[in-house]
mmCIF file of C-alpha atoms in Angstrom:
data_model
loop_
_atom_site.group_PDB
_atom_site.id
_atom_site.type_symbol
_atom_site.label_atom_id
_atom_site.label_comp_id
_atom_site.label_asym_id
_atom_site.label_seq_id
_atom_site.Cartn_x
_atom_site.Cartn_y
_atom_site.Cartn_z
ATOM 1 C CA MET A 976 -0.018 0.007 -0.037
ATOM 2 C CA LYS A 977 2.846 2.289 0.877
ATOM 3 C CA SER A 978 4.555 1.923 -2.493
ATOM 4 C CA THR A 979 1.139 2.519 -4.279
ATOM 5 C CA ILE A 980 0.738 5.789 -2.304
ATOM 6 C CA THR A 981 4.182 6.841 -3.282
ATOM 7 C CA LEU A 982 3.558 6.058 -6.941
ATOM 8 C CA VAL A 983 0.257 7.983 -6.885
ATOM 9 C CA CYS A 984 2.044 10.960 -5.322
ATOM 10 C CA ILE A 985 4.894 10.792 -8.006
ATOM 11 C CA ILE A 986 2.254 10.655 -10.835
ATOM 12 C CA THR A 987 0.181 13.500 -9.251
ATOM 13 C CA SER A 988 3.315 15.540 -8.918
ATOM 14 C CA ALA A 989 4.349 14.998 -12.393
ATOM 15 C CA LEU A 990 0.869 15.889 -13.721
ATOM 16 C CA ALA A 991 0.836 19.060 -11.575
ATOM 17 C CA THR A 992 4.264 20.013 -13.040
ATOM 18 C CA ALA A 993 2.960 19.416 -16.543
ATOM 19 C CA CYS A 994 -0.141 21.544 -15.884
ATOM 20 C CA LEU A 995 1.942 24.335 -14.582
ATOM 21 C CA ALA A 996 4.286 24.177 -17.584
ATOM 22 C CA GLU A 997 1.256 24.328 -19.943
ATOM 23 C CA THR A 998 -0.547 27.233 -18.074
ATOM 24 C CA PRO A 999 -0.353 30.286 -20.436
ATOM 25 C CA VAL A 1000 1.376 33.391 -19.127
ATOM 26 C CA PRO A 1001 -1.401 36.005 -18.636
ATOM 27 C CA LEU A 1002 -1.299 38.853 -21.018
ATOM 28 C CA PRO A 1003 -0.529 42.293 -19.629
ATOM 29 C CA ALA A 1004 -3.714 44.255 -19.160
ATOM 30 C CA GLN A 1005 -2.363 47.047 -21.378
ATOM 31 C CA TRP A 1006 -1.721 44.561 -24.257
ATOM 32 C CA GLN A 1007 -5.284 43.188 -23.899
ATOM 33 C CA ARG A 1008 -6.620 46.738 -24.090
ATOM 34 C CA LEU A 1009 -4.700 47.201 -27.378
ATOM 35 C CA LEU A 1010 -5.989 43.950 -28.802
ATOM 36 C CA ASP A 1011 -9.515 44.916 -27.798
ATOM 37 C CA GLY A 1012 -9.154 48.216 -29.613
ATOM 38 C CA ASN A 1013 -7.710 46.477 -32.687
ATOM 39 C CA ALA A 1014 -10.748 44.143 -32.664
ATOM 40 C CA ARG A 1015 -13.152 47.137 -32.796
ATOM 41 C CA PHE A 1016 -11.050 48.671 -35.582
ATOM 42 C CA VAL A 1017 -11.178 45.371 -37.575
ATOM 43 C CA SER A 1018 -14.997 45.008 -37.149
ATOM 44 C CA ASP A 1019 -15.578 48.682 -38.152
ATOM 45 C CA GLN A 1020 -16.946 49.527 -34.641
ATOM 46 C CA PRO A 1021 -14.302 52.033 -33.362
ATOM 47 C CA ARG A 1022 -15.230 54.093 -30.374
ATOM 48 C CA HIS A 1023 -12.857 56.972 -31.350
ATOM 49 C CA GLN A 1024 -12.301 57.475 -27.632
ATOM 50 C CA HIS A 1025 -10.241 60.241 -26.182
ATOM 51 C CA GLN A 1026 -10.397 62.255 -29.290
ATOM 52 C CA ASP A 1027 -12.571 65.227 -28.335
ATOM 53 C CA SER A 1028 -12.122 68.605 -26.716
ATOM 54 C CA LYS A 1029 -12.711 67.214 -23.261
ATOM 55 C CA ARG A 1030 -9.783 64.770 -23.679
ATOM 56 C CA ARG A 1031 -7.658 67.523 -25.138
ATOM 57 C CA ALA A 1032 -8.205 69.622 -22.093
ATOM 58 C CA GLU A 1033 -7.616 66.573 -19.797
ATOM 59 C CA VAL A 1034 -4.093 65.860 -21.229
ATOM 60 C CA ALA A 1035 -3.025 69.541 -21.855
ATOM 61 C CA SER A 1036 -1.325 69.627 -18.420
ATOM 62 C CA GLY A 1037 0.329 66.220 -18.551
ATOM 63 C CA GLN A 1038 0.375 62.776 -20.123
ATOM 64 C CA LYS A 1039 0.399 59.266 -18.877
ATOM 65 C CA PRO A 1040 0.352 56.941 -21.898
ATOM 66 C CA PHE A 1041 -0.233 53.289 -20.986
ATOM 67 C CA ALA A 1042 1.889 51.871 -23.845
ATOM 68 C CA VAL A 1043 4.868 52.731 -25.987
ATOM 69 C CA VAL A 1044 4.425 51.623 -29.598
ATOM 70 C CA ILE A 1045 7.464 51.353 -31.787
ATOM 71 C CA GLY A 1046 6.069 51.303 -35.321
ATOM 72 C CA CYS A 1047 6.929 51.974 -38.929
ATOM 73 C CA ALA A 1048 6.672 55.328 -40.568
ATOM 74 C CA ASP A 1049 4.412 53.734 -43.153
ATOM 75 C CA SER A 1050 1.315 55.872 -43.701
ATOM 76 C CA ARG A 1051 -0.996 52.905 -43.388
ATOM 77 C CA THR A 1052 0.121 51.937 -39.895
ATOM 78 C CA ALA A 1053 -0.866 54.729 -37.441
ATOM 79 C CA PRO A 1054 -1.117 53.010 -34.043
ATOM 80 C CA GLU A 1055 -3.769 55.256 -32.616
ATOM 81 C CA ILE A 1056 -6.121 54.248 -35.471
ATOM 82 C CA LEU A 1057 -5.157 50.522 -35.484
ATOM 83 C CA PHE A 1058 -5.771 50.247 -31.741
ATOM 84 C CA ASP A 1059 -8.725 52.696 -31.467
ATOM 85 C CA GLU A 1060 -7.007 54.999 -28.975
ATOM 86 C CA GLY A 1061 -6.658 58.740 -28.621
ATOM 87 C CA LEU A 1062 -4.881 61.716 -27.265
ATOM 88 C CA GLY A 1063 -2.528 60.813 -24.361
ATOM 89 C CA ASP A 1064 -3.050 57.070 -24.584
ATOM 90 C CA LEU A 1065 0.005 55.969 -26.609
ATOM 91 C CA PHE A 1066 3.591 57.078 -26.709
ATOM 92 C CA VAL A 1067 4.430 56.491 -30.404
ATOM 93 C CA ILE A 1068 7.786 56.231 -31.948
ATOM 94 C CA ARG A 1069 7.923 55.660 -35.737
ATOM 95 C CA LEU A 1070 10.788 55.190 -38.022
ATOM 96 C CA ALA A 1071 10.834 53.222 -41.311
ATOM 97 C CA GLY A 1072 11.181 49.517 -40.538
ATOM 98 C CA ASN A 1073 10.258 50.014 -36.910
ATOM 99 C CA ILE A 1074 13.952 50.315 -36.110
ATOM 100 C CA VAL A 1075 15.336 51.732 -32.919
ATOM 101 C CA ASP A 1076 18.274 54.177 -33.128
ATOM 102 C CA ASP A 1077 19.737 56.138 -30.152
ATOM 103 C CA ALA A 1078 17.152 58.913 -30.299
ATOM 104 C CA ALA A 1079 14.311 56.415 -30.375
ATOM 105 C CA LEU A 1080 15.796 54.492 -27.455
ATOM 106 C CA GLY A 1081 16.088 57.780 -25.474
ATOM 107 C CA SER A 1082 12.386 58.488 -26.244
ATOM 108 C CA ILE A 1083 11.428 55.052 -24.947
ATOM 109 C CA GLU A 1084 13.436 55.501 -21.777
ATOM 110 C CA TYR A 1085 11.717 58.806 -21.252
ATOM 111 C CA ALA A 1086 8.221 57.175 -21.439
ATOM 112 C CA ILE A 1087 9.265 54.504 -19.110
ATOM 113 C CA ALA A 1088 11.262 56.469 -16.553
ATOM 114 C CA LYS A 1089 9.377 59.787 -16.535
ATOM 115 C CA LEU A 1090 5.830 58.879 -17.607
ATOM 116 C CA GLY A 1091 5.495 55.504 -15.889
ATOM 117 C CA THR A 1092 4.557 53.528 -19.034
ATOM 118 C CA ARG A 1093 4.807 49.778 -18.486
ATOM 119 C CA LEU A 1094 4.343 48.143 -21.885
ATOM 120 C CA ILE A 1095 6.392 48.393 -25.040
ATOM 121 C CA VAL A 1096 5.110 47.072 -28.299
ATOM 122 C CA VAL A 1097 7.312 46.593 -31.353
ATOM 123 C CA LEU A 1098 4.921 46.736 -34.286
ATOM 124 C CA GLY A 1099 6.071 45.413 -37.652
ATOM 125 C CA HIS A 1100 3.714 45.144 -40.564
ATOM 126 C CA GLU A 1101 2.926 43.163 -43.687
ATOM 127 C CA LYS A 1102 4.666 44.262 -46.902
ATOM 128 C CA CYS A 1103 7.022 46.692 -45.172
ATOM 129 C CA GLY A 1104 8.973 48.725 -47.731
ATOM 130 C CA ALA A 1105 12.072 49.131 -45.526
ATOM 131 C CA VAL A 1106 12.228 45.418 -44.916
ATOM 132 C CA SER A 1107 11.592 44.643 -48.605
ATOM 133 C CA ALA A 1108 14.546 46.800 -49.404
ATOM 134 C CA ALA A 1109 16.738 44.916 -46.844
ATOM 135 C CA VAL A 1110 15.694 41.603 -48.378
ATOM 136 C CA GLU A 1111 16.566 42.959 -51.886
ATOM 137 C CA ALA A 1112 19.988 43.969 -50.445
ATOM 138 C CA VAL A 1113 20.634 40.471 -49.099
ATOM 139 C CA ASN A 1114 19.753 39.161 -52.505
ATOM 140 C CA GLY A 1115 22.424 41.308 -54.134
ATOM 141 C CA ALA A 1116 20.542 44.498 -55.150
ATOM 142 C CA ALA A 1117 22.498 47.811 -55.415
ATOM 143 C CA ALA A 1118 22.610 49.948 -52.294
ATOM 144 C CA PRO A 1119 19.639 52.293 -52.107
ATOM 145 C CA PRO A 1120 20.218 56.051 -52.513
ATOM 146 C CA GLY A 1121 20.767 58.685 -49.793
ATOM 147 C CA HIS A 1122 20.206 57.862 -46.191
ATOM 148 C CA ILE A 1123 17.793 55.056 -47.044
ATOM 149 C CA GLY A 1124 20.809 52.809 -46.961
ATOM 150 C CA ALA A 1125 21.305 53.558 -43.265
ATOM 151 C CA ILE A 1126 17.844 52.164 -42.511
ATOM 152 C CA VAL A 1127 18.471 49.097 -44.741
ATOM 153 C CA ASP A 1128 21.776 48.438 -43.066
ATOM 154 C CA VAL A 1129 20.097 48.125 -39.690
ATOM 155 C CA ILE A 1130 17.487 45.644 -40.992
ATOM 156 C CA LYS A 1131 19.875 43.518 -43.152
ATOM 157 C CA PRO A 1132 21.023 41.148 -40.448
ATOM 158 C CA ALA A 1133 17.397 40.257 -39.676
ATOM 159 C CA ALA A 1134 16.784 39.689 -43.402
ATOM 160 C CA ALA A 1135 19.911 37.646 -43.730
ATOM 161 C CA SER A 1136 18.864 35.437 -40.822
ATOM 162 C CA VAL A 1137 15.785 34.093 -42.753
ATOM 163 C CA HIS A 1138 17.255 34.074 -46.203
ATOM 164 C CA GLY A 1139 16.482 30.783 -47.982
ATOM 165 C CA LYS A 1140 14.081 29.678 -45.406
ATOM 166 C CA ASP A 1141 10.521 28.287 -46.337
ATOM 167 C CA GLY A 1142 7.741 30.781 -46.706
ATOM 168 C CA ASP A 1143 7.458 34.395 -47.902
ATOM 169 C CA GLU A 1144 10.880 35.896 -47.613
ATOM 170 C CA ILE A 1145 9.766 39.381 -46.962
ATOM 171 C CA ASP A 1146 7.133 38.347 -44.280
ATOM 172 C CA ASN A 1147 9.752 36.039 -42.660
ATOM 173 C CA ALA A 1148 12.082 39.135 -42.507
ATOM 174 C CA VAL A 1149 9.313 41.298 -41.116
ATOM 175 C CA ARG A 1150 8.951 38.988 -38.242
ATOM 176 C CA ALA A 1151 12.719 38.473 -37.795
ATOM 177 C CA ASN A 1152 13.191 42.266 -37.668
ATOM 178 C CA VAL A 1153 10.531 42.579 -34.889
ATOM 179 C CA HIS A 1154 12.418 39.840 -32.976
ATOM 180 C CA ALA A 1155 15.713 41.697 -33.510
ATOM 181 C CA VAL A 1156 14.322 45.012 -32.197
ATOM 182 C CA VAL A 1157 12.784 43.260 -29.170
ATOM 183 C CA GLU A 1158 16.110 41.502 -28.388
ATOM 184 C CA ARG A 1159 17.942 44.827 -28.671
ATOM 185 C CA LEU A 1160 15.611 46.564 -26.268
ATOM 186 C CA LYS A 1161 16.283 43.827 -23.732
ATOM 187 C CA THR A 1162 19.986 44.686 -23.462
ATOM 188 C CA ALA A 1163 20.576 48.049 -24.878
ATOM 189 C CA SER A 1164 19.252 50.193 -22.013
ATOM 190 C CA PRO A 1165 20.370 50.216 -18.368
ATOM 191 C CA LEU A 1166 16.963 51.763 -17.592
ATOM 192 C CA LEU A 1167 14.848 49.181 -19.289
ATOM 193 C CA SER A 1168 16.833 45.880 -18.595
ATOM 194 C CA PRO A 1169 16.228 45.702 -14.844
ATOM 195 C CA LEU A 1170 12.451 46.500 -15.284
ATOM 196 C CA LEU A 1171 12.127 43.832 -17.918
ATOM 197 C CA LYS A 1172 13.965 41.206 -15.768
ATOM 198 C CA SER A 1173 11.834 41.948 -12.726
ATOM 199 C CA GLY A 1174 8.561 41.834 -14.699
ATOM 200 C CA GLU A 1175 7.626 45.409 -13.935
ATOM 201 C CA LEU A 1176 7.839 46.211 -17.660
ATOM 202 C CA SER A 1177 6.469 44.078 -20.502
ATOM 203 C CA LEU A 1178 7.853 43.949 -24.067
ATOM 204 C CA ILE A 1179 5.837 42.377 -26.888
ATOM 205 C CA GLY A 1180 6.649 42.009 -30.607
ATOM 206 C CA ALA A 1181 3.710 42.179 -32.983
ATOM 207 C CA ARG A 1182 2.690 42.295 -36.719
ATOM 208 C CA TYR A 1183 -0.013 44.331 -38.386
ATOM 209 C CA ASP A 1184 -1.707 42.823 -41.475
ATOM 210 C CA LEU A 1185 -2.450 45.445 -44.034
ATOM 211 C CA ASP A 1186 -5.095 43.351 -45.652
ATOM 212 C CA ASP A 1187 -7.352 42.305 -42.706
ATOM 213 C CA GLY A 1188 -6.328 44.928 -40.213
ATOM 214 C CA LYS A 1189 -5.467 42.539 -37.462
ATOM 215 C CA VAL A 1190 -2.524 42.990 -34.998
ATOM 216 C CA GLN A 1191 -1.160 39.661 -33.793
ATOM 217 C CA GLN A 1192 1.631 38.915 -31.368
ATOM 218 C CA VAL A 1193 4.762 37.539 -33.090
ATOM 219 C CA PRO A 1194 5.672 34.308 -31.265
#
C-alpha cells in the first residue's frame, strides 16, 4: 500500500508540473486593451475614444500613456487608429522599418522612466517597404540612394537570418526584424533591462496585417 501511495504521489506531482508548464502566461492588461481596440477597428466599430475637446483639455497639463508603440513610418500603420485609442493614450515612436536608433531609445526611456509607461510594443507590418529593401540588399541588389541605406543596413542582419527559409521571404524578414528589435531593447538600455527582468515592464513583438487589419503577437 505504501509503494502504491508513493507512486500516486509521483504521478500526481508529475501531472501538476505538466499542468503548470502548460499554463499560459497571462497577457498584460495594457496589451489586452490594445487587442480589444484593434478588434473594434477590424470590425468597423471603433469608439474613437479620447479624441474630443474634453480629452484635449484633460491631457493639456500632462500625459500618462499606458503603452509605448514602436512602429513603422508607413502611412498605413498609425497606431492610434489601429488600436482605436486617442490623445494621451499611446507614446508612439515611428521610423521606417520600426527600427530603434539612439534617439528612439532615449524616447522610450523617457516614457518608461518619466511617464511611468509599463508596456512596449514593437509593431512590424505586412509588406514593409524598408524590410523589402533589406531583403533585396541581401539578394544582391544595389545599395539604395541617400540615407535610405542607413535604414536598410540596420535591418539587413534580420533579413539575412531568414534568407533561404521556407515561406514568404519578406514576411519572414518582417517577423525576424521585430524579434531583432525586441532583443535589442532587452539589453541596450540600463533603464529598461532591470524593469524587464523584474517583470515590472512588458515587451511584446507584434505584426499588423495590411489586408485584414489585425494585429497579432509575433511568437
